[in-house]
Amino acid sequence: MSTLKLHNHVSFEALPARLARASASSHARALALSTWLLKRKRDGRFLAAVDTRGQMQRLAPMRASEVLALEKFAKQIQAAGRSTGHTLPLAGLEQRLRMLGLSSEDYAHRTGLHLIAEPATLDFAGWDRYQRPLWLTRDTARAWHQMGVAARRDDVHLEAVSGYRGHDYQLRIFERKLGRGQPVEDILRVNAAPGYSEHHSGRALDISSLGEPAAEESFERTDAFQWLSTHAPTFGFRLSYPRNNPHGIVYEPWHWYYIG
Ligand SMILES: [Zn+2]
């Protein structure tokens, strides 16, 4: 199992440059010499590359305060070797939810869901269906790997559609839809409120199988789903949103959560 890590910060992400090199990039020269790529979470922009000695090379314009925060983060990454199991603070998220006009307490009360903090580190768990890196907590990555091996032994192919997704991912969906004039209540009928998706935890996976569409109820009629229903609990996974779940979330046979 690989030990490639994503280091997480409330405003930034550090991605192993090795993974970024695999995909097309306009920063080829900086990447060839660097170990980490630092990305701004709010807009997904690559801000800097960090080399093996911890030297930072800028790739995009930044505010002075951002440079300072990024330099501090780069030092932390150099110092931190392995997964910590820590999570990041939620204060910034709560502030942004208020700015979007989303009452966090009302939503939590209505759905029985709670705010989920992002992990400080995530492990590379292979590539998802769309050839994007799949990030999961260390324990989830290990369990997902073991479950995949066991399924293959039974001639069942499990494919990851999506794993960890940060708060910013969900916030961007909301900001885009609000920008188009959609009321918050309408958006909440289709999308979980930012901060409340199990995907933020790095312990949730959307699973599909070869040739099957992603995130469709028809997944429940596949061999993969039958296999998961029987064996997933052995590996610590449970179905989060069965039919008529108390959260009022639609039935999601594809969405599994690692409880350990
Ligand atoms: Zn999901």
PDB file of C-alpha atoms and ligand atoms in Angstrom:
ATOM      1  CA  MET A   1       0.000   0.000   0.000  1.00  0.00           C
ATOM      2  CA  SER A   2       1.306   3.429  -0.937  1.00  0.00           C
ATOM      3  CA  THR A   3       2.105   6.030   1.694  1.00  0.00           C
ATOM      4  CA  LEU A   4       1.469   9.100  -0.451  1.00  0.00           C
ATOM      5  CA  LYS A   5      -0.341  11.714   1.617  1.00  0.00           C
ATOM      6  CA  LEU A   6      -2.489  14.762   1.244  1.00  0.00           C
ATOM      7  CA  HIS A   7      -1.726  17.334   3.971  1.00  0.00           C
ATOM      8  CA  ASN A   8      -4.720  19.444   4.783  1.00  0.00           C
ATOM      9  CA  HIS A   9      -5.041  23.009   6.101  1.00  0.00           C
ATOM     10  CA  VAL A  10      -8.181  25.142   6.485  1.00  0.00           C
ATOM     11  CA  SER A  11      -7.211  27.193   3.421  1.00  0.00           C
ATOM     12  CA  PHE A  12      -4.718  25.013   1.535  1.00  0.00           C
ATOM     13  CA  GLU A  13      -3.942  21.472   0.482  1.00  0.00           C
ATOM     14  CA  ALA A  14      -0.495  19.983  -0.075  1.00  0.00           C
ATOM     15  CA  LEU A  15      -0.505  17.299  -2.748  1.00  0.00           C
ATOM     16  CA  PRO A  16       2.419  15.052  -3.619  1.00  0.00           C
ATOM     17  CA  ALA A  17       3.946  16.508  -6.798  1.00  0.00           C
ATOM     18  CA  ARG A  18       4.434  12.954  -8.042  1.00  0.00           C
ATOM     19  CA  LEU A  19       0.674  12.601  -8.457  1.00  0.00           C
ATOM     20  CA  ALA A  20       0.283  15.972 -10.132  1.00  0.00           C
ATOM     21  CA  ARG A  21       3.010  15.092 -12.627  1.00  0.00           C
ATOM     22  CA  ALA A  22       0.873  12.192 -13.790  1.00  0.00           C
ATOM     23  CA  SER A  23      -1.726  14.627 -15.070  1.00  0.00           C
ATOM     24  CA  ALA A  24      -1.161  17.416 -17.563  1.00  0.00           C
ATOM     25  CA  SER A  25       0.280  20.510 -15.983  1.00  0.00           C
ATOM     26  CA  SER A  26       1.448  23.921 -17.062  1.00  0.00           C
ATOM     27  CA  HIS A  27       4.030  23.962 -14.250  1.00  0.00           C
ATOM     28  CA  ALA A  28       6.133  21.083 -15.542  1.00  0.00           C
ATOM     29  CA  ARG A  29       9.550  22.519 -14.646  1.00  0.00           C
ATOM     30  CA  ALA A  30       8.645  23.447 -11.074  1.00  0.00           C
ATOM     31  CA  LEU A  31       6.998  20.076 -10.631  1.00  0.00           C
ATOM     32  CA  ALA A  32       9.997  18.094 -11.802  1.00  0.00           C
ATOM     33  CA  LEU A  33      12.036  19.394  -8.849  1.00  0.00           C
ATOM     34  CA  SER A  34       9.372  19.556  -6.179  1.00  0.00           C
ATOM     35  CA  THR A  35       7.877  17.200  -3.639  1.00  0.00           C
ATOM     36  CA  TRP A  36       4.713  19.098  -2.760  1.00  0.00           C
ATOM     37  CA  LEU A  37       2.244  21.239  -4.620  1.00  0.00           C
ATOM     38  CA  LEU A  38       0.299  23.718  -2.551  1.00  0.00           C
ATOM     39  CA  LYS A  39      -3.220  24.441  -3.676  1.00  0.00           C
ATOM     40  CA  ARG A  40      -5.693  27.124  -2.563  1.00  0.00           C
ATOM     41  CA  LYS A  41      -8.851  25.258  -1.569  1.00  0.00           C
ATOM     42  CA  ARG A  42     -11.294  28.080  -2.237  1.00  0.00           C
ATOM     43  CA  ASP A  43     -10.650  28.192  -5.991  1.00  0.00           C
ATOM     44  CA  GLY A  44      -8.494  25.091  -6.588  1.00  0.00           C
ATOM     45  CA  ARG A  45      -5.554  27.163  -7.826  1.00  0.00           C
ATOM     46  CA  PHE A  46      -1.971  25.878  -7.469  1.00  0.00           C
ATOM     47  CA  LEU A  47      -0.073  28.544  -5.512  1.00  0.00           C
ATOM     48  CA  ALA A  48       3.381  27.110  -4.945  1.00  0.00           C
ATOM     49  CA  ALA A  49       5.701  24.142  -5.266  1.00  0.00           C
ATOM     50  CA  VAL A  50       7.927  23.002  -2.394  1.00  0.00           C
ATOM     51  CA  ASP A  51      11.204  21.188  -3.033  1.00  0.00           C
ATOM     52  CA  THR A  52      12.865  18.506  -0.905  1.00  0.00           C
ATOM     53  CA  ARG A  53      14.685  21.140   1.205  1.00  0.00           C
ATOM     54  CA  GLY A  54      11.417  22.925   1.995  1.00  0.00           C
ATOM     55  CA  GLN A  55      12.080  25.820  -0.419  1.00  0.00           C
ATOM     56  CA  MET A  56       8.909  27.322  -1.821  1.00  0.00           C
ATOM     57  CA  GLN A  57       8.539  28.437  -5.423  1.00  0.00           C
ATOM     58  CA  ARG A  58       5.527  30.576  -6.255  1.00  0.00           C
ATOM     59  CA  LEU A  59       3.285  29.557  -9.117  1.00  0.00           C
ATOM     60  CA  ALA A  60       0.564  32.197  -8.781  1.00  0.00           C
ATOM     61  CA  PRO A  61       0.013  35.668  -7.314  1.00  0.00           C
ATOM     62  CA  MET A  62      -0.713  35.625  -3.582  1.00  0.00           C
ATOM     63  CA  ARG A  63      -1.548  38.101  -0.862  1.00  0.00           C
ATOM     64  CA  ALA A  64       1.204  38.724   1.718  1.00  0.00           C
ATOM     65  CA  SER A  65      -0.886  37.081   4.442  1.00  0.00           C
ATOM     66  CA  GLU A  66      -1.293  34.019   2.246  1.00  0.00           C
ATOM     67  CA  VAL A  67       2.454  33.749   1.668  1.00  0.00           C
ATOM     68  CA  LEU A  68       3.052  33.772   5.428  1.00  0.00           C
ATOM     69  CA  ALA A  69       0.366  31.157   6.109  1.00  0.00           C
ATOM     70  CA  LEU A  70       1.655  29.000   3.259  1.00  0.00           C
ATOM     71  CA  GLU A  71       5.268  29.164   4.462  1.00  0.00           C
ATOM     72  CA  LYS A  72       4.155  28.066   7.922  1.00  0.00           C
ATOM     73  CA  PHE A  73       2.118  25.216   6.424  1.00  0.00           C
ATOM     74  CA  ALA A  74       5.068  24.111   4.241  1.00  0.00           C
ATOM     75  CA  LYS A  75       7.232  23.829   7.404  1.00  0.00           C
ATOM     76  CA  GLN A  76       4.546  21.762   9.114  1.00  0.00           C
ATOM     77  CA  ILE A  77       4.458  19.347   6.199  1.00  0.00           C
ATOM     78  CA  GLN A  78       8.235  18.940   6.269  1.00  0.00           C
ATOM     79  CA  ALA A  79       8.000  18.133   9.983  1.00  0.00           C
ATOM     80  CA  ALA A  80       5.000  15.803   9.848  1.00  0.00           C
ATOM     81  CA  GLY A  81       5.912  12.385   8.561  1.00  0.00           C
ATOM     82  CA  ARG A  82       2.879  10.245   9.049  1.00  0.00           C
ATOM     83  CA  SER A  83      -0.876  10.448   9.442  1.00  0.00           C
ATOM     84  CA  THR A  84      -1.920  12.061  12.692  1.00  0.00           C
ATOM     85  CA  GLY A  85      -5.631  11.296  12.872  1.00  0.00           C
ATOM     86  CA  HIS A  86      -6.245  14.950  13.809  1.00  0.00           C
ATOM     87  CA  THR A  87      -9.044  16.992  12.298  1.00  0.00           C
ATOM     88  CA  LEU A  88      -9.138  20.672  11.332  1.00  0.00           C
ATOM     89  CA  PRO A  89     -11.146  23.363  13.178  1.00  0.00           C
ATOM     90  CA  LEU A  90     -14.689  24.169  11.988  1.00  0.00           C
ATOM     91  CA  ALA A  91     -14.889  27.887  12.845  1.00  0.00           C
ATOM     92  CA  GLY A  92     -14.127  29.141   9.326  1.00  0.00           C
ATOM     93  CA  LEU A  93     -16.767  26.875   7.824  1.00  0.00           C
ATOM     94  CA  GLU A  94     -19.451  28.058  10.253  1.00  0.00           C
ATOM     95  CA  GLN A  95     -18.682  31.639   9.309  1.00  0.00           C
ATOM     96  CA  ARG A  96     -18.985  30.884   5.588  1.00  0.00           C
ATOM     97  CA  LEU A  97     -22.299  29.059   6.117  1.00  0.00           C
ATOM     98  CA  ARG A  98     -23.674  32.180   7.839  1.00  0.00           C
ATOM     99  CA  MET A  99     -22.489  34.275   4.890  1.00  0.00           C
ATOM    100  CA  LEU A 100     -24.413  31.986   2.524  1.00  0.00           C
ATOM    101  CA  GLY A 101     -27.548  32.531   4.589  1.00  0.00           C
ATOM    102  CA  LEU A 102     -27.608  28.924   5.721  1.00  0.00           C
ATOM    103  CA  SER A 103     -28.677  28.394   9.304  1.00  0.00           C
ATOM    104  CA  SER A 104     -26.479  25.586  10.497  1.00  0.00           C
ATOM    105  CA  GLU A 105     -28.466  24.851  13.673  1.00  0.00           C
ATOM    106  CA  ASP A 106     -31.805  24.633  11.833  1.00  0.00           C
ATOM    107  CA  TYR A 107     -30.333  22.294   9.253  1.00  0.00           C
ATOM    108  CA  ALA A 108     -28.690  20.062  11.876  1.00  0.00           C
ATOM    109  CA  HIS A 109     -31.927  19.922  13.841  1.00  0.00           C
ATOM    110  CA  ARG A 110     -34.046  19.092  10.795  1.00  0.00           C
ATOM    111  CA  THR A 111     -31.810  16.384   9.349  1.00  0.00           C
ATOM    112  CA  GLY A 112     -30.223  14.915  12.477  1.00  0.00           C
ATOM    113  CA  LEU A 113     -26.859  15.393  10.745  1.00  0.00           C
ATOM    114  CA  HIS A 114     -23.881  17.116  12.314  1.00  0.00           C
ATOM    115  CA  LEU A 115     -20.924  19.150  11.085  1.00  0.00           C
ATOM    116  CA  ILE A 116     -18.023  16.972  10.001  1.00  0.00           C
ATOM    117  CA  ALA A 117     -14.432  18.196  10.329  1.00  0.00           C
ATOM    118  CA  GLU A 118     -11.858  17.519   7.623  1.00  0.00           C
ATOM    119  CA  PRO A 119      -8.921  15.254   8.513  1.00  0.00           C
ATOM    120  CA  ALA A 120      -5.461  16.860   8.779  1.00  0.00           C
ATOM    121  CA  THR A 121      -3.966  14.109   6.615  1.00  0.00           C
ATOM    122  CA  LEU A 122      -5.364  11.667   4.083  1.00  0.00           C
ATOM    123  CA  ASP A 123      -3.832   8.645   2.400  1.00  0.00           C
ATOM    124  CA  PHE A 124      -3.676   8.008  -1.316  1.00  0.00           C
ATOM    125  CA  ALA A 125      -5.947   5.015  -1.930  1.00  0.00           C
ATOM    126  CA  GLY A 126      -5.436   4.591  -5.670  1.00  0.00           C
ATOM    127  CA  TRP A 127      -7.303   6.243  -8.521  1.00  0.00           C
ATOM    128  CA  ASP A 128     -11.033   6.648  -8.826  1.00  0.00           C
ATOM    129  CA  ARG A 129     -13.151   5.897 -11.890  1.00  0.00           C
ATOM    130  CA  TYR A 130     -12.305   9.305 -13.377  1.00  0.00           C
ATOM    131  CA  GLN A 131      -8.530   8.876 -12.857  1.00  0.00           C
ATOM    132  CA  ARG A 132      -8.497  11.316  -9.970  1.00  0.00           C
ATOM    133  CA  PRO A 133      -6.525  10.460  -6.836  1.00  0.00           C
ATOM    134  CA  LEU A 134      -8.755   8.795  -4.249  1.00  0.00           C
ATOM    135  CA  TRP A 135      -8.073  10.207  -0.767  1.00  0.00           C
ATOM    136  CA  LEU A 136      -9.233   8.432   2.387  1.00  0.00           C
ATOM    137  CA  THR A 137      -8.191   8.312   6.040  1.00  0.00           C
ATOM    138  CA  ARG A 138      -5.439   5.784   6.644  1.00  0.00           C
ATOM    139  CA  ASP A 139      -7.743   3.170   8.213  1.00  0.00           C
ATOM    140  CA  THR A 140     -10.421   3.626   5.559  1.00  0.00           C
ATOM    141  CA  ALA A 141      -7.846   3.305   2.769  1.00  0.00           C
ATOM    142  CA  ARG A 142      -6.570   0.064   4.275  1.00  0.00           C
ATOM    143  CA  ALA A 143     -10.077  -1.384   4.694  1.00  0.00           C
ATOM    144  CA  TRP A 144     -11.079  -0.323   1.168  1.00  0.00           C
ATOM    145  CA  HIS A 145      -7.997  -2.032  -0.251  1.00  0.00           C
ATOM    146  CA  GLN A 146      -8.674  -5.249   1.678  1.00  0.00           C
ATOM    147  CA  MET A 147     -12.335  -5.259   0.704  1.00  0.00           C
ATOM    148  CA  GLY A 148     -11.417  -4.800  -2.977  1.00  0.00           C
ATOM    149  CA  VAL A 149      -9.042  -7.776  -2.845  1.00  0.00           C
ATOM    150  CA  ALA A 150     -11.693  -9.968  -1.216  1.00  0.00           C
ATOM    151  CA  ALA A 151     -14.328  -8.921  -3.759  1.00  0.00           C
ATOM    152  CA  ARG A 152     -12.025  -9.721  -6.680  1.00  0.00           C
ATOM    153  CA  ARG A 153     -11.510 -13.188  -5.239  1.00  0.00           C
ATOM    154  CA  ASP A 154     -15.283 -13.612  -5.624  1.00  0.00           C
ATOM    155  CA  ASP A 155     -15.134 -12.195  -9.178  1.00  0.00           C
ATOM    156  CA  VAL A 156     -16.748  -8.943  -8.102  1.00  0.00           C
ATOM    157  CA  HIS A 157     -15.263  -5.637  -9.227  1.00  0.00           C
ATOM    158  CA  LEU A 158     -15.686  -2.665  -6.888  1.00  0.00           C
ATOM    159  CA  GLU A 159     -14.872   0.738  -8.325  1.00  0.00           C
ATOM    160  CA  ALA A 160     -14.447   3.961  -6.328  1.00  0.00           C
ATOM    161  CA  VAL A 161     -16.403   6.868  -7.759  1.00  0.00           C
ATOM    162  CA  SER A 162     -15.579   9.359  -5.034  1.00  0.00           C
ATOM    163  CA  GLY A 163     -13.918   9.421  -1.612  1.00  0.00           C
ATOM    164  CA  TYR A 164     -12.823  12.464   0.373  1.00  0.00           C
ATOM    165  CA  ARG A 165     -14.333  15.784  -0.672  1.00  0.00           C
ATOM    166  CA  GLY A 166     -13.548  18.903   1.328  1.00  0.00           C
ATOM    167  CA  HIS A 167     -15.895  21.615   2.598  1.00  0.00           C
ATOM    168  CA  ASP A 168     -14.805  23.895  -0.241  1.00  0.00           C
ATOM    169  CA  TYR A 169     -16.043  21.447  -2.842  1.00  0.00           C
ATOM    170  CA  GLN A 170     -19.558  21.603  -1.370  1.00  0.00           C
ATOM    171  CA  LEU A 171     -19.329  25.368  -0.744  1.00  0.00           C
ATOM    172  CA  ARG A 172     -18.459  25.950  -4.413  1.00  0.00           C
ATOM    173  CA  ILE A 173     -21.562  24.014  -5.514  1.00  0.00           C
ATOM    174  CA  PHE A 174     -23.676  26.244  -3.265  1.00  0.00           C
ATOM    175  CA  GLU A 175     -22.010  29.472  -4.314  1.00  0.00           C
ATOM    176  CA  ARG A 176     -22.457  28.577  -7.987  1.00  0.00           C
ATOM    177  CA  LYS A 177     -26.151  27.744  -7.600  1.00  0.00           C
ATOM    178  CA  LEU A 178     -26.850  30.786  -5.414  1.00  0.00           C
ATOM    179  CA  GLY A 179     -25.097  32.868  -8.051  1.00  0.00           C
ATOM    180  CA  ARG A 180     -27.610  31.560 -10.584  1.00  0.00           C
ATOM    181  CA  GLY A 181     -30.425  32.729  -8.333  1.00  0.00           C
ATOM    182  CA  GLN A 182     -31.478  29.411  -6.794  1.00  0.00           C
ATOM    183  CA  PRO A 183     -32.873  29.752  -3.261  1.00  0.00           C
ATOM    184  CA  VAL A 184     -30.994  27.908  -0.470  1.00  0.00           C
ATOM    185  CA  GLU A 185     -34.004  25.696   0.279  1.00  0.00           C
ATOM    186  CA  ASP A 186     -34.082  24.418  -3.327  1.00  0.00           C
ATOM    187  CA  ILE A 187     -30.382  23.610  -3.319  1.00  0.00           C
ATOM    188  CA  LEU A 188     -30.699  21.728  -0.031  1.00  0.00           C
ATOM    189  CA  ARG A 189     -33.222  19.393  -1.617  1.00  0.00           C
ATOM    190  CA  VAL A 190     -30.473  18.054  -3.910  1.00  0.00           C
ATOM    191  CA  ASN A 191     -27.188  18.790  -2.128  1.00  0.00           C
ATOM    192  CA  ALA A 192     -26.144  18.218   1.470  1.00  0.00           C
ATOM    193  CA  ALA A 193     -25.272  21.472   3.222  1.00  0.00           C
ATOM    194  CA  PRO A 194     -21.522  22.177   3.139  1.00  0.00           C
ATOM    195  CA  GLY A 195     -19.930  20.615   6.200  1.00  0.00           C
ATOM    196  CA  TYR A 196     -22.567  17.898   6.570  1.00  0.00           C
ATOM    197  CA  SER A 197     -21.491  15.412   3.908  1.00  0.00           C
ATOM    198  CA  GLU A 198     -19.885  12.209   5.172  1.00  0.00           C
ATOM    199  CA  HIS A 199     -17.391  12.626   2.328  1.00  0.00           C
ATOM    200  CA  HIS A 200     -15.717  15.419   4.345  1.00  0.00           C
ATOM    201  CA  SER A 201     -14.568  12.813   6.867  1.00  0.00           C
ATOM    202  CA  GLY A 202     -12.451  10.808   4.423  1.00  0.00           C
ATOM    203  CA  ARG A 203     -14.328   7.731   5.634  1.00  0.00           C
ATOM    204  CA  ALA A 204     -17.094   7.647   3.007  1.00  0.00           C
ATOM    205  CA  LEU A 205     -16.938   6.096  -0.453  1.00  0.00           C
ATOM    206  CA  ASP A 206     -19.276   6.147  -3.405  1.00  0.00           C
ATOM    207  CA  ILE A 207     -18.889   2.733  -4.990  1.00  0.00           C
ATOM    208  CA  SER A 208     -19.844   1.474  -8.414  1.00  0.00           C
ATOM    209  CA  SER A 209     -18.950  -1.430 -10.634  1.00  0.00           C
ATOM    210  CA  LEU A 210     -17.584  -1.789 -14.159  1.00  0.00           C
ATOM    211  CA  GLY A 211     -20.008  -0.447 -16.731  1.00  0.00           C
ATOM    212  CA  GLU A 212     -22.471   0.775 -14.109  1.00  0.00           C
ATOM    213  CA  PRO A 213     -23.485   4.436 -13.940  1.00  0.00           C
ATOM    214  CA  ALA A 214     -22.321   6.379 -10.884  1.00  0.00           C
ATOM    215  CA  ALA A 215     -24.710   7.218  -8.073  1.00  0.00           C
ATOM    216  CA  GLU A 216     -27.813   5.556  -9.491  1.00  0.00           C
ATOM    217  CA  GLU A 217     -30.371   3.551  -7.556  1.00  0.00           C
ATOM    218  CA  SER A 218     -29.956   0.790 -10.163  1.00  0.00           C
ATOM    219  CA  PHE A 219     -26.695  -0.067  -8.387  1.00  0.00           C
ATOM    220  CA  GLU A 220     -28.779  -2.076  -5.913  1.00  0.00           C
ATOM    221  CA  ARG A 221     -29.432  -4.672  -8.642  1.00  0.00           C
ATOM    222  CA  THR A 222     -25.738  -5.351  -9.302  1.00  0.00           C
ATOM    223  CA  ASP A 223     -23.586  -8.249  -8.093  1.00  0.00           C
ATOM    224  CA  ALA A 224     -21.349  -5.627  -6.504  1.00  0.00           C
ATOM    225  CA  PHE A 225     -24.186  -4.366  -4.293  1.00  0.00           C
ATOM    226  CA  GLN A 226     -25.221  -7.893  -3.363  1.00  0.00           C
ATOM    227  CA  TRP A 227     -21.634  -8.652  -2.428  1.00  0.00           C
ATOM    228  CA  LEU A 228     -21.314  -5.442  -0.371  1.00  0.00           C
ATOM    229  CA  SER A 229     -24.579  -6.107   1.456  1.00  0.00           C
ATOM    230  CA  THR A 230     -23.174  -9.426   2.666  1.00  0.00           C
ATOM    231  CA  HIS A 231     -19.492  -8.655   3.146  1.00  0.00           C
ATOM    232  CA  ALA A 232     -18.970  -4.903   3.675  1.00  0.00           C
ATOM    233  CA  PRO A 233     -19.761  -5.033   7.430  1.00  0.00           C
ATOM    234  CA  THR A 234     -16.913  -7.550   7.878  1.00  0.00           C
ATOM    235  CA  PHE A 235     -14.548  -4.835   6.600  1.00  0.00           C
ATOM    236  CA  GLY A 236     -16.105  -2.130   8.770  1.00  0.00           C
ATOM    237  CA  PHE A 237     -18.320  -0.462   6.130  1.00  0.00           C
ATOM    238  CA  ARG A 238     -22.004   0.288   6.475  1.00  0.00           C
ATOM    239  CA  LEU A 239     -24.646   1.702   4.135  1.00  0.00           C
ATOM    240  CA  SER A 240     -25.305   5.262   5.352  1.00  0.00           C
ATOM    241  CA  TYR A 241     -28.583   6.079   3.645  1.00  0.00           C
ATOM    242  CA  PRO A 242     -30.892   3.091   3.298  1.00  0.00           C
ATOM    243  CA  ARG A 243     -34.492   3.555   2.148  1.00  0.00           C
ATOM    244  CA  ASN A 244     -36.531   5.758   4.506  1.00  0.00           C
ATOM    245  CA  ASN A 245     -33.521   6.830   6.547  1.00  0.00           C
ATOM    246  CA  PRO A 246     -34.269   9.276   9.387  1.00  0.00           C
ATOM    247  CA  HIS A 247     -32.174  12.070   7.758  1.00  0.00           C
ATOM    248  CA  GLY A 248     -34.593  12.496   4.855  1.00  0.00           C
ATOM    249  CA  ILE A 249     -31.775  11.743   2.396  1.00  0.00           C
ATOM    250  CA  VAL A 250     -32.661   9.797  -0.755  1.00  0.00           C
ATOM    251  CA  TYR A 251     -31.779   6.094  -0.860  1.00  0.00           C
ATOM    252  CA  GLU A 252     -28.077   5.802  -1.797  1.00  0.00           C
ATOM    253  CA  PRO A 253     -27.089   2.145  -2.325  1.00  0.00           C
ATOM    254  CA  TRP A 254     -23.688   3.368  -3.603  1.00  0.00           C
ATOM    255  CA  HIS A 255     -22.652   5.323  -0.502  1.00  0.00           C
ATOM    256  CA  TRP A 256     -20.702   3.414   2.170  1.00  0.00           C
ATOM    257  CA  TYR A 257     -19.094   4.657   5.366  1.00  0.00           C
ATOM    258  CA  TYR A 258     -16.193   3.158   7.285  1.00  0.00           C
ATOM    259  CA  ILE A 259     -17.091   2.811  10.959  1.00  0.00           C
ATOM    260  CA  GLY A 260     -14.126   0.542  11.678  1.00  0.00           C
TER     261      GLY A 260
HETATM  262 ZN    ZN B   1     -21.611   9.605  -1.288  1.00  0.00          ZN
END
